[in-house]
Coordinates of C-alpha atoms in Angstrom, one line a residue:
M1 CA 64.8 -49.7 -66.8
Q2 CA 67.2 -52.7 -66.6
N3 CA 70.1 -53.0 -64.3
D4 CA 72.2 -55.3 -66.4
V5 CA 73.5 -52.8 -69.0
L6 CA 77.2 -53.3 -69.8
I7 CA 79.2 -50.7 -71.7
S8 CA 82.7 -51.7 -72.9
T9 CA 85.2 -50.1 -75.3
E10 CA 87.3 -53.2 -75.6
K11 CA 86.1 -54.2 -79.1
L12 CA 86.5 -50.6 -80.3
R13 CA 90.1 -50.5 -78.9
D14 CA 91.0 -53.8 -80.6
R15 CA 89.6 -52.7 -83.9
M16 CA 91.5 -49.4 -83.8
Q17 CA 94.7 -51.1 -82.7
A18 CA 94.3 -53.4 -85.7
E19 CA 94.2 -50.3 -87.9
G20 CA 97.5 -49.2 -86.4
L21 CA 96.2 -46.1 -84.6
D22 CA 98.3 -44.9 -81.7
D23 CA 97.1 -45.0 -78.0
T24 CA 96.4 -41.3 -77.8
V25 CA 93.9 -41.4 -80.7
I26 CA 92.3 -44.5 -79.2
K27 CA 91.9 -43.0 -75.8
D28 CA 90.4 -39.8 -77.3
C29 CA 87.9 -42.0 -79.2
E30 CA 87.0 -43.9 -76.1
Q31 CA 86.4 -40.7 -74.2
I32 CA 84.2 -39.3 -76.9
M33 CA 82.2 -42.6 -76.9
R34 CA 81.8 -42.4 -73.1
L35 CA 80.7 -38.8 -73.1
E36 CA 78.1 -39.4 -75.9
F37 CA 76.7 -42.3 -73.9
A38 CA 76.6 -40.3 -70.7
E39 CA 74.6 -37.6 -72.5
Y40 CA 72.2 -40.2 -73.9
H41 CA 71.9 -41.8 -70.5
R42 CA 71.1 -38.3 -69.0
Q43 CA 68.4 -37.7 -71.6
L44 CA 66.9 -41.1 -71.0
K45 CA 66.9 -40.5 -67.2
L46 CA 65.0 -37.2 -67.8
R47 CA 62.4 -39.0 -69.9
Y48 CA 62.1 -41.7 -67.3
E49 CA 61.5 -39.2 -64.5
E50 CA 58.9 -37.4 -66.6
H51 CA 57.2 -40.7 -67.1
L52 CA 57.2 -41.4 -63.4
T53 CA 55.8 -37.9 -62.7
S54 CA 52.9 -38.4 -65.0
I55 CA 52.1 -41.8 -63.6
G56 CA 52.2 -40.3 -60.1
T57 CA 49.8 -37.5 -61.0
F58 CA 47.4 -40.0 -62.5
H59 CA 47.6 -42.3 -59.5
Q60 CA 47.0 -39.3 -57.1
Q61 CA 43.9 -38.3 -59.1
L62 CA 42.6 -41.9 -58.9
E63 CA 43.1 -41.9 -55.1
E64 CA 41.2 -38.6 -54.8
V65 CA 38.3 -40.2 -56.6
D66 CA 38.5 -43.3 -54.3
V67 CA 38.4 -41.0 -51.2
E68 CA 35.3 -39.2 -52.5
D69 CA 33.6 -42.5 -53.3
A70 CA 34.5 -43.8 -49.8
A71 CA 33.1 -40.7 -48.1
T72 CA 29.7 -41.1 -49.8
S73 CA 29.3 -44.8 -49.4
E74 CA 27.3 -46.2 -46.5
G75 CA 28.4 -48.8 -44.0
Q76 CA 31.9 -50.0 -43.2
L77 CA 34.5 -50.4 -46.0
Q78 CA 34.9 -54.1 -46.8
L79 CA 38.3 -55.3 -47.9
P80 CA 38.9 -58.4 -50.1
K81 CA 40.7 -61.3 -48.5
Y82 CA 43.7 -60.8 -50.8
D83 CA 44.7 -57.3 -51.9
Y84 CA 47.8 -56.2 -53.8
S85 CA 48.8 -52.6 -53.4
S86 CA 50.6 -50.5 -56.0
S87 CA 53.9 -50.9 -54.0
G88 CA 53.6 -54.7 -54.3
R89 CA 52.9 -55.4 -50.6
E90 CA 50.4 -58.2 -50.0
K91 CA 47.6 -58.2 -47.5
F92 CA 46.7 -61.5 -45.8
N93 CA 43.5 -62.7 -44.2
E94 CA 43.5 -64.0 -40.6
Y95 CA 44.0 -67.7 -40.0
S96 CA 41.6 -69.5 -37.7
T97 CA 42.9 -70.2 -34.2
T98 CA 41.4 -71.3 -30.9
E99 CA 40.4 -69.0 -28.1
S100 CA 42.8 -70.5 -25.7
S101 CA 45.8 -70.0 -28.0
D102 CA 44.7 -66.4 -28.6
D103 CA 44.7 -65.8 -24.8
V104 CA 48.2 -67.3 -24.4
E105 CA 49.7 -65.3 -27.3
K106 CA 48.0 -62.1 -26.1
Q107 CA 49.6 -62.6 -22.7
E108 CA 53.0 -63.1 -24.4
L109 CA 52.6 -59.9 -26.4
D110 CA 51.7 -58.0 -23.2
E111 CA 54.9 -59.4 -21.7
L112 CA 56.8 -57.8 -24.5
S113 CA 55.8 -54.4 -23.4
D114 CA 56.2 -55.1 -19.7
E115 CA 59.4 -57.2 -19.8
E116 CA 61.9 -54.5 -19.2
E117 CA 62.3 -50.8 -19.5
V118 CA 63.5 -49.7 -23.0
S119 CA 66.7 -47.5 -22.8
F120 CA 67.2 -44.6 -25.1
F121 CA 70.2 -42.6 -26.2
D122 CA 70.7 -39.0 -25.4
T123 CA 68.8 -37.3 -28.3
N124 CA 70.5 -34.0 -27.7
E125 CA 73.9 -35.5 -28.4
C126 CA 72.9 -37.4 -31.5
F127 CA 70.3 -35.3 -33.2
G128 CA 68.4 -32.1 -32.9
D129 CA 64.7 -31.8 -32.3
P130 CA 63.0 -35.2 -32.7
I131 CA 60.8 -35.8 -35.7
V132 CA 57.2 -35.7 -34.5
T133 CA 55.6 -36.7 -37.7
C134 CA 55.1 -40.4 -38.3
A135 CA 53.1 -42.3 -40.9
A136 CA 52.1 -45.8 -41.8
E137 CA 52.6 -47.2 -45.3
V138 CA 49.2 -48.5 -46.4
T139 CA 47.2 -48.6 -49.5
S140 CA 44.3 -46.3 -50.3
S141 CA 41.9 -48.9 -49.0
N142 CA 43.4 -48.8 -45.5
V143 CA 41.5 -46.8 -42.8
S144 CA 43.2 -45.1 -39.9
N145 CA 40.8 -44.7 -36.9
R146 CA 41.2 -43.1 -33.5
I147 CA 41.1 -45.5 -30.7
S148 CA 41.4 -45.3 -26.9
G149 CA 44.5 -46.8 -25.2
F150 CA 46.9 -45.5 -27.8
N151 CA 48.5 -42.2 -28.6
T152 CA 46.0 -40.6 -31.0
N153 CA 48.7 -38.6 -32.6
H154 CA 49.7 -41.8 -34.5
C155 CA 46.2 -42.3 -35.8
D156 CA 45.7 -38.9 -37.5
T157 CA 49.0 -38.8 -39.4
K158 CA 49.2 -38.4 -43.1
I159 CA 49.7 -41.6 -45.0
V160 CA 53.0 -41.7 -46.8
D161 CA 54.4 -44.2 -49.3
V162 CA 58.0 -44.4 -50.4
E163 CA 59.5 -45.8 -53.6
L164 CA 63.2 -46.3 -54.1
Q165 CA 64.4 -44.4 -57.1
P166 CA 66.7 -46.3 -59.5
D167 CA 70.4 -46.0 -58.7
Y168 CA 71.4 -44.7 -62.2
P169 CA 75.2 -44.6 -61.6
N170 CA 75.3 -48.3 -60.6
M171 CA 73.1 -49.5 -63.5
L172 CA 76.2 -49.8 -65.6
L173 CA 78.1 -51.6 -62.8
H174 CA 76.2 -54.9 -63.0
I175 CA 78.6 -57.8 -62.3
P176 CA 77.5 -61.3 -63.7
R177 CA 77.3 -63.7 -60.8
R178 CA 76.9 -67.5 -60.7
K179 CA 73.6 -69.2 -60.0
K180 CA 74.9 -72.6 -58.9
L181 CA 78.0 -74.2 -57.4
P182 CA 80.6 -76.0 -59.5
E183 CA 79.9 -79.7 -60.3
P184 CA 81.8 -81.9 -57.8
I185 CA 84.9 -83.5 -59.2
E186 CA 84.8 -86.5 -56.8
K187 CA 82.0 -88.5 -55.4
E188 CA 81.5 -87.6 -51.8
K189 CA 81.8 -90.2 -49.0
G190 CA 79.4 -89.9 -46.1
V191 CA 80.8 -89.7 -42.6
S192 CA 79.0 -90.7 -39.4
L193 CA 79.3 -88.2 -36.5
W194 CA 78.8 -91.1 -34.1
S195 CA 81.8 -92.9 -35.6
M196 CA 83.9 -89.8 -35.3
I197 CA 83.1 -89.5 -31.6
K198 CA 83.7 -93.3 -31.1
D199 CA 87.0 -93.2 -32.8
N200 CA 88.3 -90.3 -30.8
V201 CA 87.3 -91.4 -27.3
G202 CA 90.1 -90.5 -24.8
K203 CA 91.7 -88.0 -27.2
D204 CA 91.9 -84.2 -26.8
L205 CA 88.9 -83.1 -28.8
T206 CA 90.4 -79.7 -29.4
R207 CA 93.1 -81.4 -31.5
V208 CA 90.7 -83.5 -33.5
C209 CA 90.2 -82.3 -37.0
L210 CA 86.6 -82.9 -38.2
P211 CA 86.4 -83.9 -41.8
V212 CA 85.2 -81.3 -44.3
Y213 CA 82.0 -83.4 -44.8
F214 CA 80.6 -81.4 -41.8
N215 CA 81.5 -78.0 -43.4
E216 CA 79.8 -75.9 -46.1
P217 CA 82.0 -74.1 -48.6
L218 CA 81.7 -70.7 -46.8
S219 CA 83.6 -69.2 -43.9
S220 CA 82.0 -67.5 -40.8
L221 CA 83.0 -64.2 -42.3
Q222 CA 80.9 -64.9 -45.4
K223 CA 78.1 -66.0 -43.2
C224 CA 78.2 -62.5 -41.6
F225 CA 77.6 -61.0 -45.0
E226 CA 74.6 -63.2 -45.5
D227 CA 72.8 -61.1 -42.9
L228 CA 72.9 -58.3 -45.5
E229 CA 71.0 -60.2 -48.2
Y230 CA 67.9 -58.0 -47.6
S231 CA 69.8 -54.7 -47.3
D232 CA 67.1 -53.1 -49.5
L233 CA 65.1 -52.9 -46.3
L234 CA 67.6 -50.5 -44.9
D235 CA 67.5 -48.5 -48.1
Q236 CA 63.8 -48.2 -47.7
A237 CA 64.2 -47.3 -44.0
Y238 CA 66.5 -44.5 -45.0
E239 CA 64.0 -43.1 -47.6
Y240 CA 61.2 -43.3 -45.1
G241 CA 63.2 -41.3 -42.6
K242 CA 64.0 -38.7 -45.2
K243 CA 60.2 -38.2 -45.7
G244 CA 59.6 -37.8 -42.0
N245 CA 58.1 -41.3 -41.6
S246 CA 60.1 -42.5 -38.5
L247 CA 57.6 -45.3 -37.7
M248 CA 58.0 -47.0 -41.1
R249 CA 61.8 -46.6 -40.7
I250 CA 62.0 -48.7 -37.5
L251 CA 59.5 -51.2 -38.9
N252 CA 61.8 -51.8 -41.9
V253 CA 64.8 -52.0 -39.5
A254 CA 63.0 -54.6 -37.4
A255 CA 62.2 -56.6 -40.6
F256 CA 65.9 -56.5 -41.6
A257 CA 67.0 -57.7 -38.1
V258 CA 64.7 -60.7 -38.5
S259 CA 65.5 -61.4 -42.2
G260 CA 69.1 -62.4 -41.3
Y261 CA 67.9 -65.6 -39.7
S262 CA 66.1 -66.9 -42.8
S263 CA 69.3 -68.2 -44.4
C264 CA 69.8 -70.7 -41.5
D265 CA 66.8 -72.8 -42.5
G266 CA 67.8 -76.3 -43.5
R267 CA 71.5 -75.7 -43.4
P268 CA 73.0 -78.9 -42.0
C269 CA 76.7 -78.0 -42.3
K270 CA 78.8 -75.5 -40.4
P271 CA 80.9 -72.8 -41.9
F272 CA 84.7 -72.9 -41.8
N273 CA 86.2 -71.2 -38.7
P274 CA 88.3 -68.3 -40.1
L275 CA 92.1 -68.1 -39.4
L276 CA 93.4 -65.2 -37.3
G277 CA 93.6 -62.2 -39.6
E278 CA 91.4 -63.8 -42.3
T279 CA 89.3 -61.2 -44.1
Y280 CA 86.3 -61.1 -46.5
E281 CA 85.2 -58.3 -48.8
A282 CA 81.9 -58.0 -50.7
D283 CA 81.4 -55.1 -53.2
Y284 CA 77.9 -55.2 -54.7
P285 CA 77.3 -52.0 -56.7
E286 CA 74.0 -53.3 -57.9
K287 CA 72.8 -53.4 -54.3
G288 CA 74.7 -50.2 -53.4
I289 CA 76.7 -51.9 -50.5
R290 CA 80.3 -52.5 -49.6
F291 CA 81.0 -55.0 -46.8
F292 CA 84.2 -55.9 -45.1
A293 CA 85.0 -58.3 -42.2
E294 CA 88.0 -59.6 -40.4
K295 CA 88.7 -62.2 -37.7
V296 CA 90.2 -59.9 -35.0
S297 CA 90.7 -62.4 -32.1
H298 CA 91.2 -66.2 -31.8
H299 CA 90.7 -66.5 -28.0
P300 CA 88.0 -65.4 -27.6
M301 CA 86.9 -65.9 -31.2
L302 CA 85.8 -62.5 -32.5
I303 CA 84.7 -61.4 -36.0
A304 CA 84.3 -57.7 -36.7
C305 CA 82.4 -56.3 -39.7
H306 CA 81.5 -53.0 -41.4
C307 CA 79.1 -52.3 -44.2
E308 CA 78.2 -49.1 -46.0
G309 CA 75.0 -48.7 -48.0
R310 CA 72.7 -46.0 -49.5
G311 CA 72.4 -43.5 -46.6
W312 CA 73.5 -45.9 -43.8
K313 CA 76.3 -47.7 -42.1
F314 CA 76.2 -51.0 -40.2
W315 CA 78.9 -52.5 -38.0
G316 CA 79.5 -54.8 -35.1
D317 CA 81.5 -57.7 -33.7
S318 CA 80.3 -61.1 -32.6
N319 CA 81.4 -63.8 -30.2
L320 CA 79.6 -67.1 -29.5
K321 CA 79.2 -68.8 -26.2
S322 CA 78.0 -72.4 -26.5
K323 CA 76.5 -75.0 -24.2
F324 CA 76.4 -78.7 -25.2
W325 CA 73.4 -80.6 -24.0
G326 CA 74.0 -84.0 -25.6
Q327 CA 71.5 -84.1 -28.4
S328 CA 71.6 -80.3 -28.9
I329 CA 73.9 -77.3 -28.6
Q330 CA 72.9 -73.8 -27.5
V331 CA 74.7 -70.8 -29.0
D332 CA 74.4 -67.4 -27.4
P333 CA 75.8 -64.5 -29.5
V334 CA 77.7 -61.9 -27.6
G335 CA 78.0 -58.4 -29.1
V336 CA 76.1 -55.3 -30.2
L337 CA 75.1 -54.5 -33.8
T338 CA 74.8 -50.8 -34.7
L339 CA 73.0 -49.2 -37.6
E340 CA 73.5 -45.5 -38.2
F341 CA 71.6 -43.5 -40.9
D342 CA 73.2 -40.4 -42.5
D343 CA 70.7 -38.1 -40.7
G344 CA 72.0 -39.2 -37.3
E345 CA 69.4 -41.7 -36.2
I346 CA 71.0 -44.8 -34.6
F347 CA 69.6 -48.3 -33.8
Q348 CA 71.3 -51.0 -31.8
W349 CA 70.4 -54.6 -31.0
S350 CA 71.9 -58.0 -30.1
K351 CA 71.1 -61.3 -31.6
V352 CA 68.9 -64.0 -29.9
T353 CA 69.9 -67.5 -28.8
T354 CA 70.2 -70.3 -31.4
T355 CA 69.7 -74.0 -30.5
I356 CA 70.7 -76.8 -32.9
Y357 CA 68.9 -80.1 -32.3
N358 CA 69.5 -83.8 -33.2
L359 CA 73.3 -83.6 -33.4
I360 CA 73.7 -87.4 -32.9
L361 CA 70.5 -88.9 -34.1
G362 CA 67.7 -87.6 -36.4
K363 CA 67.5 -84.7 -38.8
V364 CA 69.5 -81.7 -37.7
Y365 CA 67.5 -78.5 -37.4
C366 CA 67.8 -75.2 -35.6
N367 CA 65.6 -72.7 -33.9
H368 CA 66.1 -69.1 -32.7
H369 CA 64.5 -67.9 -29.5
G370 CA 64.6 -65.1 -27.1
T371 CA 63.9 -61.3 -27.0
M372 CA 65.6 -58.8 -29.3
N373 CA 65.4 -55.2 -28.2
I374 CA 66.0 -52.7 -31.0
R375 CA 66.9 -49.4 -29.2
G376 CA 66.6 -46.1 -31.1
N377 CA 68.2 -42.8 -30.2
Q378 CA 65.2 -40.7 -31.3
Q379 CA 61.5 -41.5 -31.4
Y380 CA 60.8 -45.2 -31.5
S381 CA 62.1 -48.5 -30.2
C382 CA 61.0 -52.1 -30.9
K383 CA 60.9 -55.3 -29.0
L384 CA 60.8 -58.6 -30.9
K385 CA 60.1 -62.0 -29.3
F386 CA 61.3 -65.1 -31.1
K387 CA 59.2 -67.9 -29.6
E388 CA 60.9 -71.0 -28.4
Q389 CA 59.6 -74.1 -30.2
S390 CA 57.8 -76.8 -28.3
L391 CA 57.0 -80.4 -29.3
L392 CA 53.3 -79.6 -29.8
D393 CA 53.7 -76.3 -31.5
R394 CA 51.4 -76.1 -34.5
N395 CA 52.9 -72.9 -35.8
P396 CA 56.7 -72.9 -35.1
R397 CA 59.3 -70.2 -35.8
Q398 CA 57.0 -67.3 -34.8
V399 CA 58.2 -63.8 -34.2
Q400 CA 56.0 -61.2 -32.5
G401 CA 56.9 -57.6 -31.9
L402 CA 55.8 -54.2 -30.6
V403 CA 56.9 -50.7 -31.5
E404 CA 56.7 -48.1 -28.8
D405 CA 57.3 -44.3 -28.8
A406 CA 59.5 -42.5 -26.3
K407 CA 56.5 -42.3 -23.9
G408 CA 55.8 -46.0 -24.0
A409 CA 52.7 -45.8 -26.2
K410 CA 52.2 -48.8 -28.5
V411 CA 52.0 -47.6 -32.1
A412 CA 52.5 -50.8 -34.2
T413 CA 52.8 -54.5 -34.0
L414 CA 54.8 -57.0 -36.0
V415 CA 54.1 -60.7 -36.7
G416 CA 55.6 -63.3 -38.9
K417 CA 58.2 -66.1 -39.0
W418 CA 61.9 -65.8 -39.2
D419 CA 62.1 -68.2 -42.1
D420 CA 59.3 -66.7 -44.1
S421 CA 58.1 -63.1 -43.8
M422 CA 57.2 -60.2 -41.5
S423 CA 54.2 -58.0 -41.5
C424 CA 53.0 -55.0 -39.5
S425 CA 49.7 -53.5 -38.3
F426 CA 48.8 -49.9 -37.2
G427 CA 46.1 -48.0 -35.3
D428 CA 43.1 -50.2 -34.4
E429 CA 44.8 -53.2 -35.8
V430 CA 47.4 -53.0 -33.0
L431 CA 44.7 -54.2 -30.6
K432 CA 43.5 -56.9 -33.0
S433 CA 47.0 -58.3 -33.4
K434 CA 46.8 -60.3 -30.2
S435 CA 48.0 -63.4 -31.9
S436 CA 50.8 -64.3 -34.2
F437 CA 48.4 -64.6 -37.2
L438 CA 48.1 -61.9 -39.8
T439 CA 45.0 -59.8 -40.2
E440 CA 43.6 -58.8 -43.6
N441 CA 44.9 -55.2 -43.0
S442 CA 48.4 -56.3 -42.2
T443 CA 51.1 -54.7 -44.4
L444 CA 53.9 -57.0 -45.7
L445 CA 57.4 -55.7 -44.8
W446 CA 59.6 -58.6 -45.9
A447 CA 59.3 -61.9 -47.6
R448 CA 62.0 -64.5 -48.1
N449 CA 63.4 -65.0 -51.6
K450 CA 62.7 -68.2 -53.5
P451 CA 65.3 -70.9 -53.1
P452 CA 67.5 -71.8 -56.0
P453 CA 66.6 -74.7 -58.3
D454 CA 69.7 -76.7 -57.2
P455 CA 70.7 -75.8 -53.6
T456 CA 72.9 -79.0 -53.3
R457 CA 73.2 -80.8 -50.0
Y458 CA 74.4 -77.6 -48.3
N459 CA 71.0 -76.0 -49.0
L460 CA 72.5 -72.7 -49.8
T461 CA 70.4 -69.7 -50.8
S462 CA 70.8 -68.1 -54.2
F463 CA 72.6 -65.2 -52.4
A464 CA 75.0 -67.6 -50.5
I465 CA 75.9 -69.4 -53.7
M466 CA 77.5 -66.2 -55.0
L467 CA 79.6 -65.4 -51.9
N468 CA 82.7 -67.6 -52.5
E469 CA 82.9 -66.9 -56.2
I470 CA 85.9 -65.1 -57.6
T471 CA 84.3 -62.9 -60.3
S472 CA 86.3 -61.4 -63.2
D473 CA 86.6 -58.1 -61.4
L474 CA 88.2 -59.7 -58.4
K475 CA 90.9 -61.8 -60.1
G476 CA 94.3 -60.7 -59.0
K477 CA 93.0 -58.0 -56.7
L478 CA 92.1 -59.7 -53.5
P479 CA 94.5 -59.6 -50.5
P480 CA 96.2 -63.0 -49.5
T481 CA 93.9 -63.0 -46.4
D482 CA 90.5 -63.2 -48.2
S483 CA 88.3 -66.2 -47.5
R484 CA 87.9 -66.9 -51.3
L485 CA 91.6 -67.9 -51.4
R486 CA 91.4 -70.4 -48.6
P487 CA 92.5 -73.7 -50.2
D488 CA 90.4 -76.2 -48.1
Q489 CA 87.3 -74.2 -48.7
R490 CA 88.0 -73.9 -52.4
Y491 CA 88.7 -77.6 -52.8
L492 CA 85.4 -78.4 -50.9
E493 CA 83.4 -76.2 -53.2
N494 CA 85.0 -77.9 -56.3
G495 CA 84.2 -81.3 -54.9
E496 CA 87.9 -82.3 -54.3
Y497 CA 87.3 -83.8 -50.9
E498 CA 90.6 -85.6 -50.3
K499 CA 92.6 -82.4 -51.0
A500 CA 90.1 -80.4 -48.9
N501 CA 90.6 -82.7 -45.9
S502 CA 94.4 -82.6 -46.1
E503 CA 94.4 -78.8 -46.5
K504 CA 92.0 -78.4 -43.6
L505 CA 94.3 -80.4 -41.4
R506 CA 97.3 -78.3 -42.4
L507 CA 95.5 -75.0 -41.7
E508 CA 94.2 -76.2 -38.4
R509 CA 97.7 -77.1 -37.2
R510 CA 98.7 -73.6 -38.2
Q511 CA 95.7 -72.1 -36.5
R512 CA 96.9 -73.5 -33.1
M513 CA 99.7 -71.0 -33.3
S514 CA 97.2 -68.1 -33.2
R515 CA 97.1 -67.9 -29.4
K516 CA 100.9 -67.5 -29.3
L517 CA 100.6 -64.8 -32.0
Q518 CA 98.1 -62.8 -29.9
E519 CA 100.1 -63.2 -26.8
N520 CA 103.1 -61.8 -28.7
G521 CA 101.2 -58.6 -29.5
W522 CA 99.4 -59.4 -32.8
K523 CA 96.9 -56.7 -33.8
P524 CA 94.1 -56.7 -36.4
R525 CA 95.0 -54.9 -39.6
W526 CA 91.7 -53.1 -40.3
F527 CA 89.8 -52.9 -37.0
R528 CA 90.4 -51.3 -33.6
R529 CA 88.4 -51.3 -30.4
D530 CA 86.6 -48.0 -29.8
S531 CA 87.3 -48.5 -26.0
E532 CA 89.0 -51.0 -23.8
D533 CA 85.9 -53.3 -23.7
G534 CA 84.0 -51.7 -26.6
T535 CA 83.1 -52.8 -30.1
F536 CA 85.7 -53.2 -32.8
R537 CA 85.4 -50.4 -35.4
Y538 CA 86.7 -50.3 -38.9
T539 CA 89.7 -47.9 -39.1
G540 CA 89.4 -47.4 -42.9
G541 CA 92.0 -47.8 -45.7
Y542 CA 91.0 -51.3 -47.0
W543 CA 89.3 -50.1 -50.2
E544 CA 92.1 -47.6 -50.9
A545 CA 94.7 -50.3 -50.5
R546 CA 92.7 -52.6 -52.8
E547 CA 92.6 -49.8 -55.4
Q548 CA 96.4 -49.5 -55.3
M549 CA 97.0 -53.3 -54.8
K550 CA 99.1 -52.6 -51.7
W551 CA 99.0 -55.8 -49.6
D552 CA 102.6 -55.7 -48.4
D553 CA 101.6 -55.7 -44.8
C554 CA 99.1 -58.6 -45.2
L555 CA 100.4 -62.0 -44.1
D556 CA 100.1 -65.0 -46.3
I557 CA 98.0 -66.8 -43.7
F558 CA 97.0 -69.7 -46.0
G559 CA 100.6 -70.5 -47.2
E560 CA 103.1 -72.9 -45.8
M561 CA 104.6 -72.2 -42.4
V562 CA 108.3 -71.0 -42.7

């Protein structure tokens, strides 16, 4: 079934008004039309579900035949190099590698499990008896074997698959979104970073306004929302948990934590630094998510965000500590991200270090490195290692991970690249996954979406291209603090570079008053700390205010200073 069905009574209303009918009759007719369509949609949904049930029964019968055939066949089951399961997850064959690199990477994987003790929440406080059942999502050709060195409870579990059911209420809420940026009005003039440094020798660099040439037409608030591009992984994690498959839940959470880095690949420009009190909303009914973020502090610079999805909530705040090394800059994120499912299971993690290279000479690129610990409050936790890139690295941007249960037993491994995909292995494959290369029995968890046909010099993803758009449903409804209304960012997107530069200079002069505002007791409008040194949490009320268009207490932060 399609997600892009649009139902409107606008033409019906116009025709009836042309006939001179009063508003009461028109509203009654519109209501009758909606009710009739709702009934038709309900009947269609029932037919669709019956169709899925019949397909599921047929698929189950085929699997039973496959199992009987496998039991009678002699020798070990041979899998093809490339296999496509019914759920659309690909299996990959193992790449060739040298013995020495295998030994090195096996040692690194062992270090993942020995690096530090994994901390757990108090399960009695957050949830009742832990779910003991776990399962691995595999196709009918996967074989689960008992093997020494691992908890055998994980090898005898029932194989469970999950399919996300269509979100019928949101099928009618599809919002047309753009697929490319506007054509630039002016021809852009290149600027040399070296000439910028040379021209500002001896000046206070904190008061130097870098030209918009070094910016992309997005704010850091919108960049936060980019981490939710693959939120469907969290939807799947929720569904797996509902079916008692806690192992596949944390594997999808881990894939989600890695997927947020994929949008950084090849992005040469920096986002705009938000003004104090600047906000950004993203309501995507077709994805089933609502996101909101606010800049809650200027010194230190802090951004807080909150997102609600199908059966889960995600929140956190972030601060960046940077170190400049001449040709490179190292950025260390500070802050904890929290994911809570409706059944009470919670996962927390912090981001890894990012280093940006060739700031002065050469092509600018970035790499992410360090260890990410995803701590769960129930049965499983995961440790992901983002490998630091070396000059002679034949296979850069690697990520390796281990999933352990509460007793420390290794139950699954993850391998992949942060800019490409992540896959997992179970059972006997855990021992075989000593390197960062995939085995033929690996199960694909996440793969990066294809780039847009015209990414422009900013190299934005298809998802990022949509973030600064003011769609028809947003016109006249946004608060005066929303990033889409920031003039320098809008001018840059439209290719009006001279206006963008002058507006950026004006807003940065205004931004320098932010420290004084904070010292005078300024407080964020939509977030509060949950403790003195804790995470900023969303206090609620934004979407209700948006519904009623009550922005009286929101400052016009992009306007002229009085």
